[in-house]
Each structure stands twice: as C-alpha cells, then as structure tokens.
Coordinates of C-alpha atoms in Angstrom, one line a residue:
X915 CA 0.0 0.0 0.0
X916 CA 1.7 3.5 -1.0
X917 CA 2.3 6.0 1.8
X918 CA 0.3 8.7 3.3
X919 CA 1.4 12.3 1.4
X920 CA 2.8 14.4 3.9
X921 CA 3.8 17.7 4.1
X922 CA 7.3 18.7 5.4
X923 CA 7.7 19.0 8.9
X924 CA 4.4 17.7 9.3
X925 CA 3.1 14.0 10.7
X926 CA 0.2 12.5 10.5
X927 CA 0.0 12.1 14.5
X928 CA 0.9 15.9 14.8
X929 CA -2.0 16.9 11.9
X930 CA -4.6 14.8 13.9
X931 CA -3.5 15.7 17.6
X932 CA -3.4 19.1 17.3
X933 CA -6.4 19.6 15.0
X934 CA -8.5 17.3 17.1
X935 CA -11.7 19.7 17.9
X936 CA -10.6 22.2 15.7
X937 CA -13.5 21.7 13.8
X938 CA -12.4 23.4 10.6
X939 CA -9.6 23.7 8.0
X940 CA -8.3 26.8 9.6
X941 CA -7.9 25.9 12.7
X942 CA -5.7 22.6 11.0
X943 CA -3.6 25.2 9.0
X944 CA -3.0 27.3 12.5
X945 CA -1.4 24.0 14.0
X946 CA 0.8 22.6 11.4
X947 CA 3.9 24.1 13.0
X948 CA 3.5 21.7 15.5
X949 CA 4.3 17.9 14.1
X950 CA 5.5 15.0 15.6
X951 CA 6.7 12.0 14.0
X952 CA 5.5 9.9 11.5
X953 CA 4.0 6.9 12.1
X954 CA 1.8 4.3 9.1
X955 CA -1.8 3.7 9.8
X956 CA -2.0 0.0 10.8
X957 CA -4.1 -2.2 7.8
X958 CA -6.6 -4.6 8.4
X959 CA -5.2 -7.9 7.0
X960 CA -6.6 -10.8 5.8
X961 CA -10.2 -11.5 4.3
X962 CA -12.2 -10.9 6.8
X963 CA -15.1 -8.4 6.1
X964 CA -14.5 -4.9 5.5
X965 CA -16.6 -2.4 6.9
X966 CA -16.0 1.4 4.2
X967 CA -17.4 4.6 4.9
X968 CA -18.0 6.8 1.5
X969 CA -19.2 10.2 1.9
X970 CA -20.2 12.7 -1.0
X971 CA -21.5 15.9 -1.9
X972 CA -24.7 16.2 -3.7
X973 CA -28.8 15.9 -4.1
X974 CA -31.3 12.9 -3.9
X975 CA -31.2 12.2 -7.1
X976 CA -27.0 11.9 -7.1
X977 CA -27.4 9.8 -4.1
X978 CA -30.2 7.1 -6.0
X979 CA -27.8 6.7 -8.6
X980 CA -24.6 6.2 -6.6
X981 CA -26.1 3.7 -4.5
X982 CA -27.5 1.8 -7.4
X983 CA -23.4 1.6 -8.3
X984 CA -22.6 0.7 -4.9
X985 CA -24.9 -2.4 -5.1
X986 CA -23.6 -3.8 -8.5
X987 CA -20.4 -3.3 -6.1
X988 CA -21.9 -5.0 -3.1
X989 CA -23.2 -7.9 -4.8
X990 CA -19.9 -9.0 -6.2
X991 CA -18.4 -8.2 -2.7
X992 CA -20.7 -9.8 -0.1
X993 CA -18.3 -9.3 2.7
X994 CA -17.8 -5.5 2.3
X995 CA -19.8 -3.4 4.0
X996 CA -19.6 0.0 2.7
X997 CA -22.3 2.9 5.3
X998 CA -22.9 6.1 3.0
X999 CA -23.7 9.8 3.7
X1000 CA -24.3 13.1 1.4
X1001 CA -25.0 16.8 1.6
X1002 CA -25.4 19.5 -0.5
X1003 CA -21.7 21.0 -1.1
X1004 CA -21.5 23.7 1.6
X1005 CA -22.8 21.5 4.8
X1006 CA -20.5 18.7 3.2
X1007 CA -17.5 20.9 3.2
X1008 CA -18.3 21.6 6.7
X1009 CA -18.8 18.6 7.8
X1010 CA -15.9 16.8 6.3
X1011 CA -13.5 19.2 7.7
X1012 CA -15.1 18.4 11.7
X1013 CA -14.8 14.7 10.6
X1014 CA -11.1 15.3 9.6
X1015 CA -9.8 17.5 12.0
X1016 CA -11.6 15.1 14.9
X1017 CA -9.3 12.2 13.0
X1018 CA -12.5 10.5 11.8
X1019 CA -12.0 10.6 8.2
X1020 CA -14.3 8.9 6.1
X1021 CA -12.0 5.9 4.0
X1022 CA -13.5 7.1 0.4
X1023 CA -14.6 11.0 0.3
X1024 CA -15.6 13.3 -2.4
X1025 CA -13.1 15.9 -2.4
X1026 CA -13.8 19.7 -4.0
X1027 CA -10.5 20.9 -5.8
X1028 CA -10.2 24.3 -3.7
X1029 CA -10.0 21.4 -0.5
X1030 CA -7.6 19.1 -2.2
X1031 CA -4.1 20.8 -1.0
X1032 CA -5.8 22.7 2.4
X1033 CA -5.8 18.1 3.2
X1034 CA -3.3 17.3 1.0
X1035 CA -0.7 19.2 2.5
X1036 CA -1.3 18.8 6.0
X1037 CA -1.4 14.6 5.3
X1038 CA -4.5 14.0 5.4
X1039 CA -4.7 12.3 1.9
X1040 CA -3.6 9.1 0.6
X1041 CA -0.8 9.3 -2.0
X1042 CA -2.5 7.3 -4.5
X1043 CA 0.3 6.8 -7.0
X1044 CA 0.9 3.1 -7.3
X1045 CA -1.9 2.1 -4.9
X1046 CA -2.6 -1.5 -5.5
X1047 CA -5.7 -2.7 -7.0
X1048 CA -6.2 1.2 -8.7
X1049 CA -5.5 1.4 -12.1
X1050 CA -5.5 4.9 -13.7
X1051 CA -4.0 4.1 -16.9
X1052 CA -6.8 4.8 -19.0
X1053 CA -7.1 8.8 -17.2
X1054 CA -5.3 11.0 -19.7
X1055 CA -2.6 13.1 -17.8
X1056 CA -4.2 16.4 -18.6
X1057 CA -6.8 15.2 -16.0
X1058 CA -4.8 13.6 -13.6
X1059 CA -1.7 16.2 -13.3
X1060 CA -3.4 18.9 -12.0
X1061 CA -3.9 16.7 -8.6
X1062 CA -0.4 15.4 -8.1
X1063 CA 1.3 17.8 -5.7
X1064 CA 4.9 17.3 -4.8
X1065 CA 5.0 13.9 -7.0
X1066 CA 1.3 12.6 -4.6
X1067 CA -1.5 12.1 -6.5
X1068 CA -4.3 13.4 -4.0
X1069 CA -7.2 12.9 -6.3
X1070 CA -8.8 11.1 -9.0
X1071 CA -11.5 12.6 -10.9
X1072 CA -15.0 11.6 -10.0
X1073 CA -15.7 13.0 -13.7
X1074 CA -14.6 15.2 -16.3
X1075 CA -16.5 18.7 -16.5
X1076 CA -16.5 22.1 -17.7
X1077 CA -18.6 25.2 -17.9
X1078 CA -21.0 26.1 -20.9
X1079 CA -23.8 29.0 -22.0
X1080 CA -27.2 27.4 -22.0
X1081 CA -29.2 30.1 -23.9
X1082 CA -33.7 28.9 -23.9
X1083 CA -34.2 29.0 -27.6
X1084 CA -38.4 29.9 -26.8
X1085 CA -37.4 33.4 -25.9
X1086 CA -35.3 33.8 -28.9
X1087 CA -38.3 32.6 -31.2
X1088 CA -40.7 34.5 -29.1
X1089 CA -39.2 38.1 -30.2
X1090 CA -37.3 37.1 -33.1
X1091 CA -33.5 36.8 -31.9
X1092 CA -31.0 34.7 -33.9
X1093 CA -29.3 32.3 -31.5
X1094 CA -25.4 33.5 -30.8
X1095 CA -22.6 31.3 -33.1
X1096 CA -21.4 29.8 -29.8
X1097 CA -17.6 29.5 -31.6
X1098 CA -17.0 32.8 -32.1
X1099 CA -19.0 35.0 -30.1
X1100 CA -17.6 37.3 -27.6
X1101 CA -18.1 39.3 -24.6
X1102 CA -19.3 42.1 -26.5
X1103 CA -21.9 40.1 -28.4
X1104 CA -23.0 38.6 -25.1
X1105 CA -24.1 42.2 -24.1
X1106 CA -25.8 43.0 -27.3
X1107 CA -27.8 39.9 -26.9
X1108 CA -28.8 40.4 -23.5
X1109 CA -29.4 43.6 -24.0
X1110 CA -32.1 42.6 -27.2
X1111 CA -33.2 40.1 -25.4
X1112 CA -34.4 43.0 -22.8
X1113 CA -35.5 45.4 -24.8
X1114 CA -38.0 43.2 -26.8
X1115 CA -39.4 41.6 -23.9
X1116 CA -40.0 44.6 -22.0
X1117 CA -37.8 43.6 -18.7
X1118 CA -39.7 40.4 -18.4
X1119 CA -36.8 37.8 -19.0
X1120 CA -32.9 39.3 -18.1
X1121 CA -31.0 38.5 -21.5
X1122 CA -28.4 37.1 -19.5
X1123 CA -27.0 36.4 -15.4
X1124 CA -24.6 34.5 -13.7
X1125 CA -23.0 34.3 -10.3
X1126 CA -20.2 36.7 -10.6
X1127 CA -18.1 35.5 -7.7
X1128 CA -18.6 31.6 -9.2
X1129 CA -14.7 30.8 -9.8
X1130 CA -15.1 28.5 -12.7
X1131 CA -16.4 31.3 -14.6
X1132 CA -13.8 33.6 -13.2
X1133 CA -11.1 31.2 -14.5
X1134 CA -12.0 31.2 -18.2
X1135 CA -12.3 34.8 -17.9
X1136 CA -9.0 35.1 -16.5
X1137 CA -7.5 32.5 -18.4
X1138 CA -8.8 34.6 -21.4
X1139 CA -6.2 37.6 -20.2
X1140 CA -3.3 35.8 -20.6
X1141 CA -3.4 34.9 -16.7
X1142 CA -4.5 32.6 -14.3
X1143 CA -6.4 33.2 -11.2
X1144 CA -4.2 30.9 -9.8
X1145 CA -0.7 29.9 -10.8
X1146 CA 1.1 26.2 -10.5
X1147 CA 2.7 27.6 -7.7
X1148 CA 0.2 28.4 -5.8
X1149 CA 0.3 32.3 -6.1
X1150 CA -2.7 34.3 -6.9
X1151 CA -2.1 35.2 -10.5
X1152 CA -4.9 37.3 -11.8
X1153 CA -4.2 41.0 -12.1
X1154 CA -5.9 44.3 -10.5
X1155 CA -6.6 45.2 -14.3
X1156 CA -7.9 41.7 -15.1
X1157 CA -10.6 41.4 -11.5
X1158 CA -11.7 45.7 -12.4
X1159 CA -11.9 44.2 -16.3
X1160 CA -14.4 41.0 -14.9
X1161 CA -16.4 43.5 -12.5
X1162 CA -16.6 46.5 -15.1
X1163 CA -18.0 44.0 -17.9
X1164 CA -20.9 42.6 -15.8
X1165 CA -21.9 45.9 -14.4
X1166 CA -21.8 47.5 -18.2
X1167 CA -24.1 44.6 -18.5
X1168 CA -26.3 45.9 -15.4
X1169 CA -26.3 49.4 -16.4
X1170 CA -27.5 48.6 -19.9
X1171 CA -30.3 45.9 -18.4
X1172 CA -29.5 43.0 -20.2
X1173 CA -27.6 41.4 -16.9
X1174 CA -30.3 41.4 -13.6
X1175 CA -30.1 44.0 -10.9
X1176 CA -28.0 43.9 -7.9
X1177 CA -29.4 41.1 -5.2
X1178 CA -31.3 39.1 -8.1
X1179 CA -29.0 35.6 -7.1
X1180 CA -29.8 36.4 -3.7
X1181 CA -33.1 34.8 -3.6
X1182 CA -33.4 31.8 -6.1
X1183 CA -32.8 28.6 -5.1
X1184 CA -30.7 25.7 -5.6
X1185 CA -30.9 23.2 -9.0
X1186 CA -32.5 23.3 -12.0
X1187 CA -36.1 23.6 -11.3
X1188 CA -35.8 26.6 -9.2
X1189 CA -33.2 28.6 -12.1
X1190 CA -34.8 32.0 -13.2
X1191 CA -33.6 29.9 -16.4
X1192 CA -36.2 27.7 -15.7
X1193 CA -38.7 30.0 -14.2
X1194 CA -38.4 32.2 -17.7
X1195 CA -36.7 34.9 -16.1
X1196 CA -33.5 34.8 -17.9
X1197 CA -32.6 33.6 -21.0
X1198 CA -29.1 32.6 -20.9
X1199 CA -26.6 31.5 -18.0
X1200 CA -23.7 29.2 -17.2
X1201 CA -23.8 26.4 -15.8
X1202 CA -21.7 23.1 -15.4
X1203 CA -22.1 20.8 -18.0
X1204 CA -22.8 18.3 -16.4
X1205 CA -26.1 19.3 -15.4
X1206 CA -27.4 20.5 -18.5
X1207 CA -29.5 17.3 -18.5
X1208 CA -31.3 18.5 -15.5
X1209 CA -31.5 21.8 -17.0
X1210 CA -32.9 21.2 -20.0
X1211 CA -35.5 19.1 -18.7
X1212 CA -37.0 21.6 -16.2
X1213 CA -36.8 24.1 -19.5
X1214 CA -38.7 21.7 -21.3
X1215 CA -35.9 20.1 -23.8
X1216 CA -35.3 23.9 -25.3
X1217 CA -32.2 25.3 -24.7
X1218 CA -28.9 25.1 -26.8
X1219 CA -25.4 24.6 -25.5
X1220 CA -22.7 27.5 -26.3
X1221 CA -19.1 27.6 -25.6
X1222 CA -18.2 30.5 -22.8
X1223 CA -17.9 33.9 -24.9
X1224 CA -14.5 35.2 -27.2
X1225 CA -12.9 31.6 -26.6
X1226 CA -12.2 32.0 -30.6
X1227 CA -11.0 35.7 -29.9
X1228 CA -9.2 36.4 -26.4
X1229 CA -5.4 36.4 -26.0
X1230 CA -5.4 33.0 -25.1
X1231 CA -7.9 30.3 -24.4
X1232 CA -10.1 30.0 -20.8
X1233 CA -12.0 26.5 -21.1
X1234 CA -10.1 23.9 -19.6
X1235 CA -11.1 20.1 -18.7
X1236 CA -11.8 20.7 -14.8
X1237 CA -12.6 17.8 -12.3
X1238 CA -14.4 20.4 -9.1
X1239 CA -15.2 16.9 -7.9
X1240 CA -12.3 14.2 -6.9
X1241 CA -12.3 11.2 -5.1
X1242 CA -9.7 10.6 -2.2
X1243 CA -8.9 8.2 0.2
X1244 CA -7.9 8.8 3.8
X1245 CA -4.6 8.4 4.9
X1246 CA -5.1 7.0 8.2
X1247 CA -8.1 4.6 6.7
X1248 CA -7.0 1.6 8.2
X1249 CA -8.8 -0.1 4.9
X1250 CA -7.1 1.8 2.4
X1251 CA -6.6 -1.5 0.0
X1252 CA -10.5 -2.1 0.3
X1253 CA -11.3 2.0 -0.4
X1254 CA -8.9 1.7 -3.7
X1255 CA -10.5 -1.2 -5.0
X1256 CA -14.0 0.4 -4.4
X1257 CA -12.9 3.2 -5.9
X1258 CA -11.0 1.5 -8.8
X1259 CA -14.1 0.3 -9.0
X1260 CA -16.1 3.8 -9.6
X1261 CA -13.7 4.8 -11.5
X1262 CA -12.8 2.2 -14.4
X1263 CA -15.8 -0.2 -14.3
X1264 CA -18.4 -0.2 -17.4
X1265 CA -21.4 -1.1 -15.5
X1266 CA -21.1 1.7 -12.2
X1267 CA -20.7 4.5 -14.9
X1268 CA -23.6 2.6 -16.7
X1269 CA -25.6 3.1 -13.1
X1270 CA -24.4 6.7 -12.5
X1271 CA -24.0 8.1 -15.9
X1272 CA -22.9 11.5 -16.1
X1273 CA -24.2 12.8 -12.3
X1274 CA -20.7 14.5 -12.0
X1275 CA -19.0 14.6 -15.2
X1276 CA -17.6 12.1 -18.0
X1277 CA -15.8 9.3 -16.9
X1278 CA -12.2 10.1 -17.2
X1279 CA -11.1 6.5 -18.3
X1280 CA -11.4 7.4 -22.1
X1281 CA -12.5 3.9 -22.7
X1282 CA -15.6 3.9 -20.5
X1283 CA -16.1 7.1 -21.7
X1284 CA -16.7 5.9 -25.4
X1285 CA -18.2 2.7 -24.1
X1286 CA -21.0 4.7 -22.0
X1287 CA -22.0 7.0 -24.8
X1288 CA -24.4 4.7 -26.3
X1289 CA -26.3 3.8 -23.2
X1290 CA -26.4 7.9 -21.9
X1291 CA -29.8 10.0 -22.5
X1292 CA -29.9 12.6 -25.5
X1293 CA -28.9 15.4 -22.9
X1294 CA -25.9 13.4 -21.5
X1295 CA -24.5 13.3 -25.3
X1296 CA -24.6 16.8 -25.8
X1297 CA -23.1 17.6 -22.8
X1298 CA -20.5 14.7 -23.5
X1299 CA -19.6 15.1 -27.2
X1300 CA -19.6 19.3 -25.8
X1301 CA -16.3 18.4 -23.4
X1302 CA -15.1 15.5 -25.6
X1303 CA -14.8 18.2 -28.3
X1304 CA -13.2 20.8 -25.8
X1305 CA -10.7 18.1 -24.5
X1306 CA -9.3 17.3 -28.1
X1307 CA -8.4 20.9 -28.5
X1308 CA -5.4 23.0 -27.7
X1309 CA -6.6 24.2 -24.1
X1310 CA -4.7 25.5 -21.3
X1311 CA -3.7 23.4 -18.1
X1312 CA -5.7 23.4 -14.8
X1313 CA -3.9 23.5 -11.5
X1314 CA -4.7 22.2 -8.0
X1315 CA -6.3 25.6 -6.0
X1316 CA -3.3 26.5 -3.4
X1317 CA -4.0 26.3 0.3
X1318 CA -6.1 29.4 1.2
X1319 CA -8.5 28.9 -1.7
X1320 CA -11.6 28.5 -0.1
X1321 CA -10.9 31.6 1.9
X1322 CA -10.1 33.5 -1.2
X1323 CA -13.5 32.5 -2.2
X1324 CA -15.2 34.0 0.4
X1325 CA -13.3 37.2 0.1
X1326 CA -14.3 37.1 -3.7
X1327 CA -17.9 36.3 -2.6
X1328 CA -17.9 39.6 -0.1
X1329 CA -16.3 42.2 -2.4
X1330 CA -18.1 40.9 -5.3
X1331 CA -21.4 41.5 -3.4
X1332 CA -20.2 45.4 -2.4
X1333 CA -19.2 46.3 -6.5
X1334 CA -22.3 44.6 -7.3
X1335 CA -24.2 47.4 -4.8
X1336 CA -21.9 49.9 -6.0
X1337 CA -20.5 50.5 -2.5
X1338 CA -17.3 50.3 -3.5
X1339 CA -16.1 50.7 -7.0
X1340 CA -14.9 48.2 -9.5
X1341 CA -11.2 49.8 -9.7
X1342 CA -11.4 49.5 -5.6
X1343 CA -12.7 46.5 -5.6
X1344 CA -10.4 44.7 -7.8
X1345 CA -7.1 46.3 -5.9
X1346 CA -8.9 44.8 -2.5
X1347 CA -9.7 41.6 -4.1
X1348 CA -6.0 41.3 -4.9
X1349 CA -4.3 42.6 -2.2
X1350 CA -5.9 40.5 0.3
X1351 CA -6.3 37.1 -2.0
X1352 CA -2.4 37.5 -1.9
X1353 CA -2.1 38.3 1.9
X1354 CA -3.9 34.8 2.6
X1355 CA -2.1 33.3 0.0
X1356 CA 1.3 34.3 1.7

C-alpha cells in the first residue's frame, strides 16, 4: 500500500493531535507548526469483512444513482460493508473538515479541488500513485496532473467537466433573436444579446445572469487575459486590471439591463427547477455541463449549448477540462486496499458508470467514456460530445487551487457582493480583491 502524502515537517499524529476539535480547516492550517513524527496507519489484513465509509457531496437524485453503483459493487463483494452519507456541497464541506480535523475521516470521500491541497498538505490524503488494485492508466494526464502535488497524487476525478452558456431558444423565437454562433461570439456580443433580449421583452426575461463570484467562470475569464487566477505555484495570479476588467463587464451589463439587478442571485434557489432559467426569467446562463440534463429538462428540452464567450478571440484560451469533484482516500483509513478497489471500481468499471452516468461529469477513463455514450440520455450526449470536443483541442492546463483557496472564495464572494451594490467601485474592488487574496495566500 503507498504512503500517506505528507507535508514537510508535518506527521500525520501531529495533523490529527493538534487539530483534534478544531472543527475546521483553519484551525488545522493554525497548527501545522507543531508535528510530531510519523508513524503508518495500521491495515486490516486478511479476508475478513471490510466495513468502508463513502461520503459525497450532492442531491437525492445523485445519491439514487450512486447507491445503485454501490450495489452492483456490493453484490460482487458480499463481505464488504460500505455505510454512505451526502449533503449538499456547503454543509459537506463543513462537515468533512469536523470529521477530519476530529481524526475520523471517512475511508472514500468526495473531495472539492479548492480542498484538495488545504488536506493534501497537511497529510490528510492518501498518495494514491501506485496504490494497489487502482489502475488509472486509461485517465489522460491532462486530467490527472493537476492533482499530483509534490509527486502525490491526491485525487482522482470523479468526472470530467466544464462550464458552458445554455441560452432557452423559446425566448429567442418569441421576439425574433438569432441564436449566438457559440464559436466565435464574444463578450461584447453577449451584451448586445442580452441587451435585445431585454428590450423586446419589456424587462420580463434578463438576457443574461450569472453568479459573478462563481470561480469556474472567473477562471475562463481570467484564463482569457493571458493569466490565471491561480498559478502552478500556488500564487494568486490574476491582475488588478484583469478582476476591475471581470467586474466593469458585468456591471456595463447591469447598467444597460441586459444582466439582472444587484441582489437578483440572492433569492433563487438551488438546482435546475428553481433557475430564473427555468422559471423564464433569464434567457441565458452558465452552468456546469454536467447538469445540462437536469436543465434542460426543467426548460422543457429547449435550450442550446454555447461555448463560454470570445474563446475563438481572447489572447489566449479560458475552457479547460476541470474535475471540481475528486475522489480521495484517507490516509489513516485503516482499509485503504478495500477503499482503492472500491474506488477502482467507480472509476474504471463499465457497469457503475452505466448506473451513474454523467451525475458528475464524463468518466475520465477514455475507454468507458466511449463505451457509456451509447447507453447515456440525449442530454448526457450533448453535454459529452460538448467536453469530448473541448478536451481534443489546444486548451490550457488546470492547477490544483493552493491552500487558502476556499478563503479566497469568500473574500471574492464579499467584495463581489459590495461592486455589485456599488459600495465600493470596481477599480477599488479589484485592488482589495487582490491585495488580500495574496495576503492569505502568503
């Protein structure tokens, strides 16, 4: 069994004595100083049965599907008993960080990408390189790279995503709008759209919205500038010219009426069904890919699937091949071999993918990918042959988010919020944004 990644100077006795009750990932990063020395995590031997814990982030209908997988799994593994739980993605990020900072990690979790190196680092992740009984072979290393820190691979892709424009075609027949050419529109034509799209229906759908503090849509943007928001190294690497350029677009957009007033993503709630997509409010937004199924079936099978604006025009391209979802194992799982065969399992076997489909992305083995297409709903095929045709094309790399990441999030999230109420201006904005992602960021 390969060895727990560890930081230096840091154990995995030290990470879970002096987190213990911490209940959060800051308090873990305010003790690392204080390691002690390494020791394994004893493995249960022999063939006994094999009681996993699997945690995940997501709805109902994510769950029903994964636990369909996990009974093919069951079935041909009688004497592994594997106890599940979910959440939605912010009480799961809570959650698993009082569950690993207690030293009660869960042997197979879901793992968000701005998490991977705030656990990775402090050893709280299995390296899974060479892990017996996981074969990643068939994982091309554009998606596996990104999640191998210091020579550990932390993560494995639960599935291949990406962001898209979903744009409901009924408003653009109802006042007579051509449909965008989703590979070489722009910015700018994204604000004469939504700003038609206004006009002709008299404020009663928003041509266009989107979250403006989401980071997957930050990072095309930035990506799109010739930077990144964040760099291999870990360094915040978005400019005070690029975050004023992101906030001055949007609120051109505002100003004009074709992007919603201040406070409008306040109030609408989560998934499909409850979108102002859906509800006929908007006529365009972004969204992940892989739940343009679920969006296009609470819009009643009419919306089309765009690439994210001036991808054919910007100084360099912004889509990438993401995985915001990775599986990991725990490094003081005292059944690691049994969590990487389960998760081998997820990961490269026809007939769990088969069960899942496309709940969090393409399968990142390309040869289950191909194999699945035939059995995936109309929906799932766009949405697949959408990425598959994004990841055969010259894109730029994706890096693991450094340590610090989800606080830079929040700090995003609150500045975003006072631009968007014009209490402090764009120019200001951007500066603070900057100035303090890099203070957390060292």
């Amino acid at each position: 069994m390969a060895t727990p990644h560890l930081a230096p100077g840091l154990t995995r006795r030290g990470f879970h004595h002096l987190a213990l009750g911490a209940g959060a990932v800051t308090a873990i990063g305010a003790t690392a100083a204080c390691a002690v020395e390494p020791e394994e995590t004893p493995q249960e031997t022999g063939s006994g049965p094999v009681e996993l814990n699997f945690v995940w982030w997501g709805d109902a209908a994510r769950a029903e599907v994964t636990e369909a997988a996990l009974d093919i799994y069951r079935e041909a593994h009688p004497d592994v008993t594997i106890t599940t739980e979910y959440q939605d993605s912010t009480p799961y990020k809570d959650k698993l960080a009082t569950r690993i900072a207690a030293g009660d990690a869960p042997d197979l979790m879901a793992m968000r990408r701005d998490q991977l190196r705030e656990y990775g680092d402090r050893g709280a992740l299995l390296d899974l390189n060479g892990v017996d009984g996981l074969d990643i072979g068939q994982i091309p290393d554009s998606a596996i790279d990104p999640w191998t820190v210091d020579g550990a691979l932390l993560g494995v892709p639960a599935g291949l995503n990406t962001i898209g424009f979903i744009v409901q075609t009924t408003v653009l027949d109802e006042y007579g709008i051509d449909l965008p050419d989703g590979d070489t529109w722009t910015w700018d034509d994204l604000k004469v759209f939504a700003d038609s799209i206004t006009a002709a229906s008299g404020g009663a759908v928003y041509g266009t919205g989107f979250e403006v503090a989401t980071v997957a849509n930050l990072y095309v943007y930035v990506r799109q500038q010739g930077e990144d928001l964040y760099t291999e190294d870990g360094a915040l690497g978005a400019s005070v010219a690029t975050m004023q350029g992101w906030f001055d677009m949007i609120g051109a957009m505002r100003e004009s009426g074709g992007f919603p007033p201040a406070g409008f993503f306040e109030d609408v709630g989560g998934g499909a069904e409850a979108s102002y997509t859906a509800q006929g409010k908007l006529a365009s937004e972004i969204i992940p890919t892989n739940n343009f199924k679920a969006y296009n079936e609470a819009c009643g099978g009419t919306l089309a699937l765009l690439r994210i604006p001036s991808e054919s025009t910007a100084e360099r391209r912004g889509q990438s091949i993401d995985c915001p979802h990775l599986w990991s194992i725990a490094a003081d799982s005292p059944n690691q071999a049994a969590a990487a065969d389960l998760l081998n399992f997820l990961t490269n076997d026809l007939s769990a993918w088969q069960a899942m489909m496309t709940t969090r992305g393409v399968p990142p083995n390309s040869e289950v990918a191909q194999e699945l297409m035939g059995d995936l709903p109309e929906d799932d095929v766009t949405a697949s042959e959408y990425l598959l045709g994004l990841a055969e094309e010259d894109l730029p790399p994706a890096f693991a988010d450094p340590v610090g990441a989800t606080e830079v999030q929040s700090l995003l999230a609150d500045i975003s919020t006072e631009v968007e109420f014009e209490r402090v201006t764009a120019a200001d904005g951007a500066q603070q944004f900057v100035d303090e992602a890099n203070a957390v960021l060292g």
